[in-house]
Coordinates of C-alpha atoms and ligand atoms in Angstrom, one line a residue:
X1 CA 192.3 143.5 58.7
X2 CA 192.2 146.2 61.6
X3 CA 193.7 149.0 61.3
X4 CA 197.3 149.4 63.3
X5 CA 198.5 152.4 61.9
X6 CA 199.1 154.8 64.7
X7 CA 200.0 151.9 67.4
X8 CA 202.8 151.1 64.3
X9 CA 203.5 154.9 64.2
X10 CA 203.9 155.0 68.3
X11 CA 206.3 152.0 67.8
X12 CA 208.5 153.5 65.7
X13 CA 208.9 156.9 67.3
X14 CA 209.5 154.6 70.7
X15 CA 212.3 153.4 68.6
X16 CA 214.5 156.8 69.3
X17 CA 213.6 157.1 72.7
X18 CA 213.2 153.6 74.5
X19 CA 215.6 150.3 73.4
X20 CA 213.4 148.1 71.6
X21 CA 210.4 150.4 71.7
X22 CA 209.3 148.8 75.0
X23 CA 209.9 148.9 78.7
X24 CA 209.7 145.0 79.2
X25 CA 211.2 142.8 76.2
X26 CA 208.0 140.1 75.6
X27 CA 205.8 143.1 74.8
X28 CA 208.1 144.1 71.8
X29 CA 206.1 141.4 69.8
X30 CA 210.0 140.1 68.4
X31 CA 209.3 136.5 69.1
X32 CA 205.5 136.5 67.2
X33 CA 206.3 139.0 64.6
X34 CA 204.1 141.8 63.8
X35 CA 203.5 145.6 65.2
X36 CA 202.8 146.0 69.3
X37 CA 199.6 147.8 70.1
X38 CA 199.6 150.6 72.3
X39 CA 197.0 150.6 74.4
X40 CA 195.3 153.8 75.8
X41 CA 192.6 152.2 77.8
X42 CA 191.1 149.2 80.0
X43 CA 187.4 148.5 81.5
X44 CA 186.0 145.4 82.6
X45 CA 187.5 142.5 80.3
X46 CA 188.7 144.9 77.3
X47 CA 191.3 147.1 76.3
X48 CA 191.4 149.4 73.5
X49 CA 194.5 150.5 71.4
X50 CA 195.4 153.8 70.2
X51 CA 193.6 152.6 66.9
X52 CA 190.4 152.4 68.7
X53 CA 190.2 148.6 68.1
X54 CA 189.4 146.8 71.1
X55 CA 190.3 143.0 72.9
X56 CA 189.4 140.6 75.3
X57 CA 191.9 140.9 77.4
X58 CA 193.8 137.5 78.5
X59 CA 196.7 138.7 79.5
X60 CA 195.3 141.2 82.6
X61 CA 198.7 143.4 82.9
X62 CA 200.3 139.1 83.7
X63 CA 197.8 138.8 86.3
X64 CA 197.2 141.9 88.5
X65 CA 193.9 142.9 86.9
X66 CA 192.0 139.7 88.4
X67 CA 189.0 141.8 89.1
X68 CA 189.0 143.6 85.4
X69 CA 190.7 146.7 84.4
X70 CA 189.6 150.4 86.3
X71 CA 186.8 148.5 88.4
X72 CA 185.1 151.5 90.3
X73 CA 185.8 150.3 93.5
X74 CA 189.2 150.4 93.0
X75 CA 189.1 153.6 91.3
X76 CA 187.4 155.2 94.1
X77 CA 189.6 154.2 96.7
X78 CA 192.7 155.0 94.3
X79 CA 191.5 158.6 93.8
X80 CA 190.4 159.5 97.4
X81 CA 194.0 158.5 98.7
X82 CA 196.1 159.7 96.1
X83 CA 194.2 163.0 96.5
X84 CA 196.2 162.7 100.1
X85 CA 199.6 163.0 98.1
X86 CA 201.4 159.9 96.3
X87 CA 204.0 158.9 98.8
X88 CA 205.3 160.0 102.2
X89 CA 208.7 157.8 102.3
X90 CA 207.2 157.5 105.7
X91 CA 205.1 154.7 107.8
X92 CA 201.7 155.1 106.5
X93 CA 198.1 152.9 107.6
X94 CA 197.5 151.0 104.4
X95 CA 200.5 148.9 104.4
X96 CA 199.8 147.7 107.8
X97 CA 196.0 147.3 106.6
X98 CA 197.6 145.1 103.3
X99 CA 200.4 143.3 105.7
X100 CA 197.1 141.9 107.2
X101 CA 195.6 141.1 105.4
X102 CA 198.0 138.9 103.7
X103 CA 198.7 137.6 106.8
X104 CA 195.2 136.2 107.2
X105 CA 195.1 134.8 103.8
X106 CA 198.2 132.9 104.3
X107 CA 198.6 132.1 107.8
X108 CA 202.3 130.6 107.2
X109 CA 203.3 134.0 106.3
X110 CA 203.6 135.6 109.6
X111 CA 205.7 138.9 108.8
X112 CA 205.3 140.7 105.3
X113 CA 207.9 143.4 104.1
X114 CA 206.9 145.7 100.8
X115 CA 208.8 146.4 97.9
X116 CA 208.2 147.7 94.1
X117 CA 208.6 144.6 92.2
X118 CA 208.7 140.9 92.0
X119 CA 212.5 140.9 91.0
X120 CA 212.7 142.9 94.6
X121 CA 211.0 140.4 96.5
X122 CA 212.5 137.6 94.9
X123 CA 216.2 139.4 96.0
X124 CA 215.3 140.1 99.6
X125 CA 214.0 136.6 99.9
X126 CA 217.4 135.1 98.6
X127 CA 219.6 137.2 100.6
X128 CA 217.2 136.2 103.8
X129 CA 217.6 132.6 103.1
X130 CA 221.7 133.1 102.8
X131 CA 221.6 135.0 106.0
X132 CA 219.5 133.0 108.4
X133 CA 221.6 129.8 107.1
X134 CA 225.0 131.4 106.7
X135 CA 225.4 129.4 103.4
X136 CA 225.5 130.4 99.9
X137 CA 223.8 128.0 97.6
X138 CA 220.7 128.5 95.5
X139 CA 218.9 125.9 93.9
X140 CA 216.3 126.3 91.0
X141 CA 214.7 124.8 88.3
X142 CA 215.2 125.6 85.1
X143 CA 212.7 127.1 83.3
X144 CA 211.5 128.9 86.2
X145 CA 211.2 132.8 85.8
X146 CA 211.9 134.5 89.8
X147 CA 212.8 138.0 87.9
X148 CA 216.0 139.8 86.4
X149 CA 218.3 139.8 89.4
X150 CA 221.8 138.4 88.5
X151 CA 221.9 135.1 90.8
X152 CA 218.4 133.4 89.3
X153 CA 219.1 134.5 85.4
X154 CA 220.5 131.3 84.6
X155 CA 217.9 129.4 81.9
X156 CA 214.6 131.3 82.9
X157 CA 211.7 131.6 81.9
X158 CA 209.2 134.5 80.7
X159 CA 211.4 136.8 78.3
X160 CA 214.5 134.8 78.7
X161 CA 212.5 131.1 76.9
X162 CA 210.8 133.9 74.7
X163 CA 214.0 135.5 73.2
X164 CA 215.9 131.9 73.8
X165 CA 218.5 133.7 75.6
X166 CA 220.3 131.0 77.5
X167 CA 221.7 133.3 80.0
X168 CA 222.3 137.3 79.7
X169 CA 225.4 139.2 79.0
X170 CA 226.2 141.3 81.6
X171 CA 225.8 138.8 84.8
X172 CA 229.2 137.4 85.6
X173 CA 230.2 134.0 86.6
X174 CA 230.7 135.2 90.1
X175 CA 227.0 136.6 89.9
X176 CA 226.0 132.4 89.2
X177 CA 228.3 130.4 90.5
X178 CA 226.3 130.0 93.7
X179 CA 222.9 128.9 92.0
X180 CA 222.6 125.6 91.1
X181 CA 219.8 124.4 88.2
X182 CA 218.0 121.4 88.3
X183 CA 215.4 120.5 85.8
X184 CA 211.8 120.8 87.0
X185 CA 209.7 118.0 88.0
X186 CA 213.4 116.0 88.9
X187 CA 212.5 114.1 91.9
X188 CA 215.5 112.0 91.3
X189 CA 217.8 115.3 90.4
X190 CA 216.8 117.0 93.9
X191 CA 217.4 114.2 96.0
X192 CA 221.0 113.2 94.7
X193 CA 221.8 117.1 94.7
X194 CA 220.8 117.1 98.9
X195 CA 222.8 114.3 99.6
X196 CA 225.7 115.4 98.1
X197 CA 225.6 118.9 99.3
X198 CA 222.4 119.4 101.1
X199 CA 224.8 121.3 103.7
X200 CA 225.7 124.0 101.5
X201 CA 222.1 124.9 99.8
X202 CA 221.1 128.1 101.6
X203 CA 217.7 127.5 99.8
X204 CA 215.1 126.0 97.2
X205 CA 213.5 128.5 95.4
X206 CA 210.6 127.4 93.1
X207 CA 207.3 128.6 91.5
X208 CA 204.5 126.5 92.9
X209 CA 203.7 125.6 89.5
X210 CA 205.8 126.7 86.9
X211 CA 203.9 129.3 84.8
X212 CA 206.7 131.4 82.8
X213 CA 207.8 128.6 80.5
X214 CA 204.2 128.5 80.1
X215 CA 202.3 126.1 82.5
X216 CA 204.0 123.1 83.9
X217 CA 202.0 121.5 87.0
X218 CA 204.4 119.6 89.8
X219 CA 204.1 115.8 89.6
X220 CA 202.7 114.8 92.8
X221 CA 204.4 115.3 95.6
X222 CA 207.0 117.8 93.9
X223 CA 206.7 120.3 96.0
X224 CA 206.4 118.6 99.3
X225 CA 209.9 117.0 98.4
X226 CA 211.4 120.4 98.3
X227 CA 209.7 121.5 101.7
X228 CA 210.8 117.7 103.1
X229 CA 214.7 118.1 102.1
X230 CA 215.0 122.0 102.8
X231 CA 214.2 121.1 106.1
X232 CA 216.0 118.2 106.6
X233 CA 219.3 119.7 105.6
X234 CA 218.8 123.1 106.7
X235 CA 218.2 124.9 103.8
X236 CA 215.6 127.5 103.0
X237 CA 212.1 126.6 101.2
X238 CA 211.9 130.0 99.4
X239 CA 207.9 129.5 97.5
X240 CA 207.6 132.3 94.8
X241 CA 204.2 132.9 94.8
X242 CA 204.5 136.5 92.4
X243 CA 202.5 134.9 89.9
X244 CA 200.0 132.3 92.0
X245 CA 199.9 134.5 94.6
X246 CA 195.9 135.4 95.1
X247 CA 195.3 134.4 91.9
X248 CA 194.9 130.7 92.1
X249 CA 192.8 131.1 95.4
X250 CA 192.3 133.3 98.4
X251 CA 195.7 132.1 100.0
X252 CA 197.0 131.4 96.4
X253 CA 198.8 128.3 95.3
X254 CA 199.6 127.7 99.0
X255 CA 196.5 128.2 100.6
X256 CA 194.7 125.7 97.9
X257 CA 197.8 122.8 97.5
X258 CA 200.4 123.5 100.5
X259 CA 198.0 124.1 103.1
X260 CA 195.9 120.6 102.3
X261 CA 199.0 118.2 101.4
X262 CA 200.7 119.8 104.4
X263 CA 204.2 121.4 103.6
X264 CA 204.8 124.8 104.5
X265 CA 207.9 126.8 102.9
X266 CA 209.8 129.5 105.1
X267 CA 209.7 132.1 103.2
X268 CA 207.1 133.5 100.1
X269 CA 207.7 136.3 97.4
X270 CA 204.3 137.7 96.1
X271 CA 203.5 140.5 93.4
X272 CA 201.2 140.9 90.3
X273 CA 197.5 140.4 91.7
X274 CA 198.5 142.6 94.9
X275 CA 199.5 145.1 93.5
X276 CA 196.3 145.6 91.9
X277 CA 198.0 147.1 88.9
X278 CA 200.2 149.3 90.5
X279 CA 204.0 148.6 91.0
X280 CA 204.3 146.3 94.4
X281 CA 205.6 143.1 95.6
X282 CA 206.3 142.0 99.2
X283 CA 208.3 139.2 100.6
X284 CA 206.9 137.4 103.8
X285 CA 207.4 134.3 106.1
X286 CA 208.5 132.9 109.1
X287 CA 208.6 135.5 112.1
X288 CA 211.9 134.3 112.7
X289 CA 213.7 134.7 109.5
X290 CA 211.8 137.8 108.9
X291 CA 212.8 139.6 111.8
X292 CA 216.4 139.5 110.9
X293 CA 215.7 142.2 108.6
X294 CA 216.5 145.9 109.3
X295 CA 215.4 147.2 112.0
X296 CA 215.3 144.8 113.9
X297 CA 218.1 142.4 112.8
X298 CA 221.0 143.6 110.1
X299 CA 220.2 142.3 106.9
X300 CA 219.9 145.1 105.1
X301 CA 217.3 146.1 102.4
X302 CA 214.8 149.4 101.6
X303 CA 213.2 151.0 99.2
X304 CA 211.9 155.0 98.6
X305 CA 208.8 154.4 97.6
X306 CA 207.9 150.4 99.1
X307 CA 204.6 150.5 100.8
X308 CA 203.8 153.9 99.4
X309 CA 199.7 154.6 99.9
X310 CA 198.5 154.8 96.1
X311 CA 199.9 151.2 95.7
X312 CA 198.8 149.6 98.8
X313 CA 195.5 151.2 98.2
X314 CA 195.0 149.5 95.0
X315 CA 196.3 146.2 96.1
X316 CA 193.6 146.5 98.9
X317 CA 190.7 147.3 97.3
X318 CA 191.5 144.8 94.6
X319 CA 192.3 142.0 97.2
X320 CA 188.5 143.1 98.9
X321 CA 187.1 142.4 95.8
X322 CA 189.0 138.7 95.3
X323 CA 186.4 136.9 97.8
X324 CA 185.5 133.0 97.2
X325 CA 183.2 133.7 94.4
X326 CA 185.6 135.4 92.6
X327 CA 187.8 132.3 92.6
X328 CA 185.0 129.7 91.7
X329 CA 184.2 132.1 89.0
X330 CA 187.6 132.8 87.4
X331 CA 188.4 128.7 87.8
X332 CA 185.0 128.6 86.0
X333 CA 185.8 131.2 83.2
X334 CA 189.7 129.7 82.9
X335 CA 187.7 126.2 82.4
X336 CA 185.3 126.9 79.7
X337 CA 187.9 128.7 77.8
X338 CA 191.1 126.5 78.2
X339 CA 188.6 122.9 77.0
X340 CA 186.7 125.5 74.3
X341 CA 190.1 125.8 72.2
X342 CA 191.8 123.0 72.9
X343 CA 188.2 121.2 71.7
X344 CA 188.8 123.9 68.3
X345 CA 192.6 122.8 68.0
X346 CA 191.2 118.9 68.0
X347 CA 188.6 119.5 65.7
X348 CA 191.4 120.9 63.3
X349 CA 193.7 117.9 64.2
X350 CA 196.3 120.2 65.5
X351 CA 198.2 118.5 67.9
X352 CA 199.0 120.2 71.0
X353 CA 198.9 119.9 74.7
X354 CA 196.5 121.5 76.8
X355 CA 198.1 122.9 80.4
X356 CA 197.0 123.8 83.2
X357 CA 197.0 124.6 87.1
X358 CA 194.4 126.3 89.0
X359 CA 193.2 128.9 86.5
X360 CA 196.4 129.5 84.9
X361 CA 196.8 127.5 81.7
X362 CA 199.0 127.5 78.3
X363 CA 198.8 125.6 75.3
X364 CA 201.9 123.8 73.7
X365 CA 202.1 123.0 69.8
X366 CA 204.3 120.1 71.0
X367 CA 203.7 116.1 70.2
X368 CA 203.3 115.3 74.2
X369 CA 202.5 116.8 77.4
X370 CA 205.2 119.1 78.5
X371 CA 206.6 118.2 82.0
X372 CA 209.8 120.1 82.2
X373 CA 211.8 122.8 80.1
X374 CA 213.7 121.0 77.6
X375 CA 210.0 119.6 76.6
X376 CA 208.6 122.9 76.7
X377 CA 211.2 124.0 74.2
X378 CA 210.0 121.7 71.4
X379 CA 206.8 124.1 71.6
X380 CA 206.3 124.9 67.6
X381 CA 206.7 128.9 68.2
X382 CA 206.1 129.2 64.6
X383 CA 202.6 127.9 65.0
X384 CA 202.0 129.9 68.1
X385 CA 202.7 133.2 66.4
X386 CA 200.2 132.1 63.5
X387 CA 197.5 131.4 66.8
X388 CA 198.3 134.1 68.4
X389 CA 198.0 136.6 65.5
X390 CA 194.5 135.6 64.7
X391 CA 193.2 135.6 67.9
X392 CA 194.1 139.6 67.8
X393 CA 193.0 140.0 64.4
X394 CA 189.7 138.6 66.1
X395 CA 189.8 141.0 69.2
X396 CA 191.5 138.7 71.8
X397 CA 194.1 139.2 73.5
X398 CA 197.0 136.8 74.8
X399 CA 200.4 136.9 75.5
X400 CA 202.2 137.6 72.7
X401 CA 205.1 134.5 73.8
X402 CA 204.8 130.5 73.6
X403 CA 206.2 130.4 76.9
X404 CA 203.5 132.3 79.3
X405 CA 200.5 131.5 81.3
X406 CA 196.9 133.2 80.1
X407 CA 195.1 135.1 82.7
X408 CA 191.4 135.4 83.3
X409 CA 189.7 138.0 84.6
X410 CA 186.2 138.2 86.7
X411 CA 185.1 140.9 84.6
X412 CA 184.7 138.2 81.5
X413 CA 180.9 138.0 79.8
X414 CA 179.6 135.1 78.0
X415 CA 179.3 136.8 75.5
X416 CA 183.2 137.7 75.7
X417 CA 183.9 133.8 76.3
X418 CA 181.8 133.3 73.2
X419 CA 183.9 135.9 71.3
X420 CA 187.3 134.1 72.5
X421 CA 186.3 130.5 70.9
X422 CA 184.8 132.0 68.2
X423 CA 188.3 133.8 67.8
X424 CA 189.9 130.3 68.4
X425 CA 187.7 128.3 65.8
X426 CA 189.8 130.8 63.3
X427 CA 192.6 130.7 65.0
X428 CA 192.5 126.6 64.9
X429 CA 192.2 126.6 61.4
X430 CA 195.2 129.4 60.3
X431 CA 197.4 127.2 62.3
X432 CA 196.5 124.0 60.8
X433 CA 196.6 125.9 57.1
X434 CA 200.0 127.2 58.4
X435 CA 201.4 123.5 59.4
X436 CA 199.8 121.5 56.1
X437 CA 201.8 124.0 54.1
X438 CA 205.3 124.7 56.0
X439 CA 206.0 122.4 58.6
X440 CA 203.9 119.6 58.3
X441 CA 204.8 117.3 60.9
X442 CA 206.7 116.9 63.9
X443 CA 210.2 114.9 63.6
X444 CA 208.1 112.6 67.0
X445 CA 204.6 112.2 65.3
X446 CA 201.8 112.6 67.9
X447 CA 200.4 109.8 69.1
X448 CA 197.4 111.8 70.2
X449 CA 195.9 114.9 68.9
X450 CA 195.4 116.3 72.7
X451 CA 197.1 116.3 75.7
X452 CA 196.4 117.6 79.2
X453 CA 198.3 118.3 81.8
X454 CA 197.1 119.3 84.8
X455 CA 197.4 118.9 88.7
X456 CA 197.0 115.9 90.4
X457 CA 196.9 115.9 94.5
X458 CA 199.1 113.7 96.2
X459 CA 197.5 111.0 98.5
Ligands
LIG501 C1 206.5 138.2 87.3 C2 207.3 137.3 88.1 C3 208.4 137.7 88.8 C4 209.0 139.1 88.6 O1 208.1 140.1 89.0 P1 208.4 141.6 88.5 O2 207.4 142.4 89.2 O3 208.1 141.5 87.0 O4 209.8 142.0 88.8 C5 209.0 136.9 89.7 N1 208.6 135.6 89.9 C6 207.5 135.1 89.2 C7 207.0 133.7 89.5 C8 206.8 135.9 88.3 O5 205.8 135.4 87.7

């Protein structure tokens, strides 16, 4: 066994200082058991703990370091600015230079406004999409993770599935009684709800494919319902692209899927990947719902330190970097690895269910594909933890929760591909040690050792 000793020794001093030891909940390691490491340092595809033991890194800070951690170009161009002073809380060139270059990645986002966080975006966005329509609805699916904000923490995903928190204390009924969930995937749900009261939605909001209850690809045509009955009724197609966004390609989920089966939403919330690592998000979209923001129009919303220079200079650089060859390589890497275990799983008859979208993917210990959330909750998190624990004994790294997405980075080896199913041959057989002797079987039994789910284009 590796030694953990000082990250367990970190943990409990955190204990006196921060709630839970931890400044996001997942990373407290409650739902998997066992000690968080603390980590003191990144290169390439590995991070090292304050132990000194190291990891393949597959959870890439949830997404932002695509290109690999501390890669010198981004270093470089971190240093030279921040030796300019951190923030102005003024106009400064690099968030005009980031603005457009979003812009030319995803031409259906013609105005971009910064902020420090996904939650942030994800609030401006809604508050937008209530203003331009006057209306106060918000739809989403459950299962669906758009950030803490008190209106979309009604059955989410990411820390909320992981803690099985149905809601959170705190956000009153007032706070929700304006956001409507449906269950994801619900073609029939979505329709009925428009007819009824498609005049009162002020707007869909959705994850392109859902990625915080782990991965759950659209069926086909999911999306292009939404954009289809926003628009007809008048609502708001609000596409939270935090997680997809320049990560699934160059124009993210939209520039692959939307732009080809030809829906556009109004307005998109990105984060994670542009960033680069550093704290910010931005929302973006039509020119005409954008503009309605202060200055110009008088929806209201600012931030101290949005758009500051060390931040938009990381999220440059590491955008430069995320060119077409990054993208077939990371959809390359995600490949190789996502088949390699679920191949180790089958040849250690574990049954599971092998997700994935783009190069985001998941693995349910479930007796059938996953398409929604209530199926995503029969995940066997018992088994997980068991997976997930020998993969770190054996130096990789994943998210230490059932219900999130893995993330590749470019910076990956072979021989740090080799390492990760290596890890997983192990890992294959604790689980199935772990299921022969306390849970043996599912109350549904599987009718196949392996399912896939992945995304299929509509015609
Ligand atoms: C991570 C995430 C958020 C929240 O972003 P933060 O920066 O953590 O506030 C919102 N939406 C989606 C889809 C995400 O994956």
């Amino acid at each position: 066994m590796a030694t953990t000793s000082r990250s367990q020794i970190w943990h409990e001093r955190a204990q006196h200082s921060i709630p839970g030891g931890v400044s996001s909940p997942v990373r407290a390691f409650n739902s998997v058991g066992g000690t968080p490491r603390y980590f003191v340092k990144g290169e390439g595809s590995r991070i090292w703990d304050v132990d000194g033991n190291s990891y393949v890194d597959l959870v890439g800070s949830w997404g932002p370091m695509i290109a690999g951690h501390a890669h010198p170009e981004v270093v470089g161009r971190v240093r030279s600015t921040l030796e300019n002073s951190f923030s102005f809380g003024a106009a400064s060139p690099g968030e005009v230079e980031l603005a457009e270059e979003i812009i030319r990645r995803v031409p259906a986002c013609e105005r971009v406004r910064f902020v420090s966080s996904g939650t942030e975006a994800v609030m401006t966005a809604v508050r937008l999409a209530r203003a331009a329509t006057g209306r106060s609805l918000i739809v989403k699916f459950a299962g669906c993770y758009h950030g803490h904000s008190d209106a979309l923490l009604v059955q989410a995903g990411s820390g909320i599935a992981t803690l099985g928190l149905p809601n959170s204390p705190g956000v009153t009924v007032g706070q929700t009684q304006d956001t409507i969930v449906l269950p994801y995937n619900d073609v029939v749900a979505l329709d009925e709800l428009f007819s009824l009261r498609g005049d009162e939605i002020a707007a869909v909001i959705t994850e392109p494919t859902p990625a915080n209850m782990g991965v759950v690809p659209p069926v086909p045509g999911f999306n292009a319902l939404i954009a289809e009955l926003t628009s007809t009724h008048g609502a708001l197609f609000i596409l939270d692209e935090v997680m997809t966004g320049f990560r699934i390609s160059r124009g993210g989920w939209w520039g692959k899927y939307g732009q080809a089966e030809g829906w556009t939403p109004d307005l998109f919330t990105f984060g994670k990947v542009i960033g680069g690592g550093m704290p910010l998000a931005a929302v973006g979209g039509k020119a005409t719902v954008m503009n309605i923001l202060a200055p110009l129009g008088n929806v209201y919303q600012a931030g101290t330190l949005s758009g500051n220079p060390v931040a938009t200079a990381a999220g440059l650089s590491t955008l430069e970097l995320c060119d077409e060859e990054l993208y077939r390589r990371i959809d390359f890497l995600a490949e190789e690895i996502g088949q390699g275990i679920s191949s180790a799983l089958t040849e250690q008859s574990v049954a599971h269910s092998y997700q994935h979208a783009g190069n985001l993917f998941s693995f349910f210990f479930t007796p059938q594909g996953v398409e929604n959330f209530a199926q995503a909750q029969q995940q066997d998190t018992q088994a997980f933890s068991v997976f997930f624990h020998a993969l770190l004994e054996h130096g990789v790294s994943i998210p230490p929760s059932a219900f999130e997405a893995w993330f590749v980075s470019n910076a990956l080896s072979d021989a740090d591909v080799a390492q990760v199913l290596d890890a997983a041959r192990h890992a294959s057989r604790a689980v199935k040690d772990f299921q022969n002797k306390h849970r043996v079987h599912f109350s549904q039994s599987p009718a196949h050792l392996k399912y896939e789910r992945h995304v299929t284009q509509q015609s």
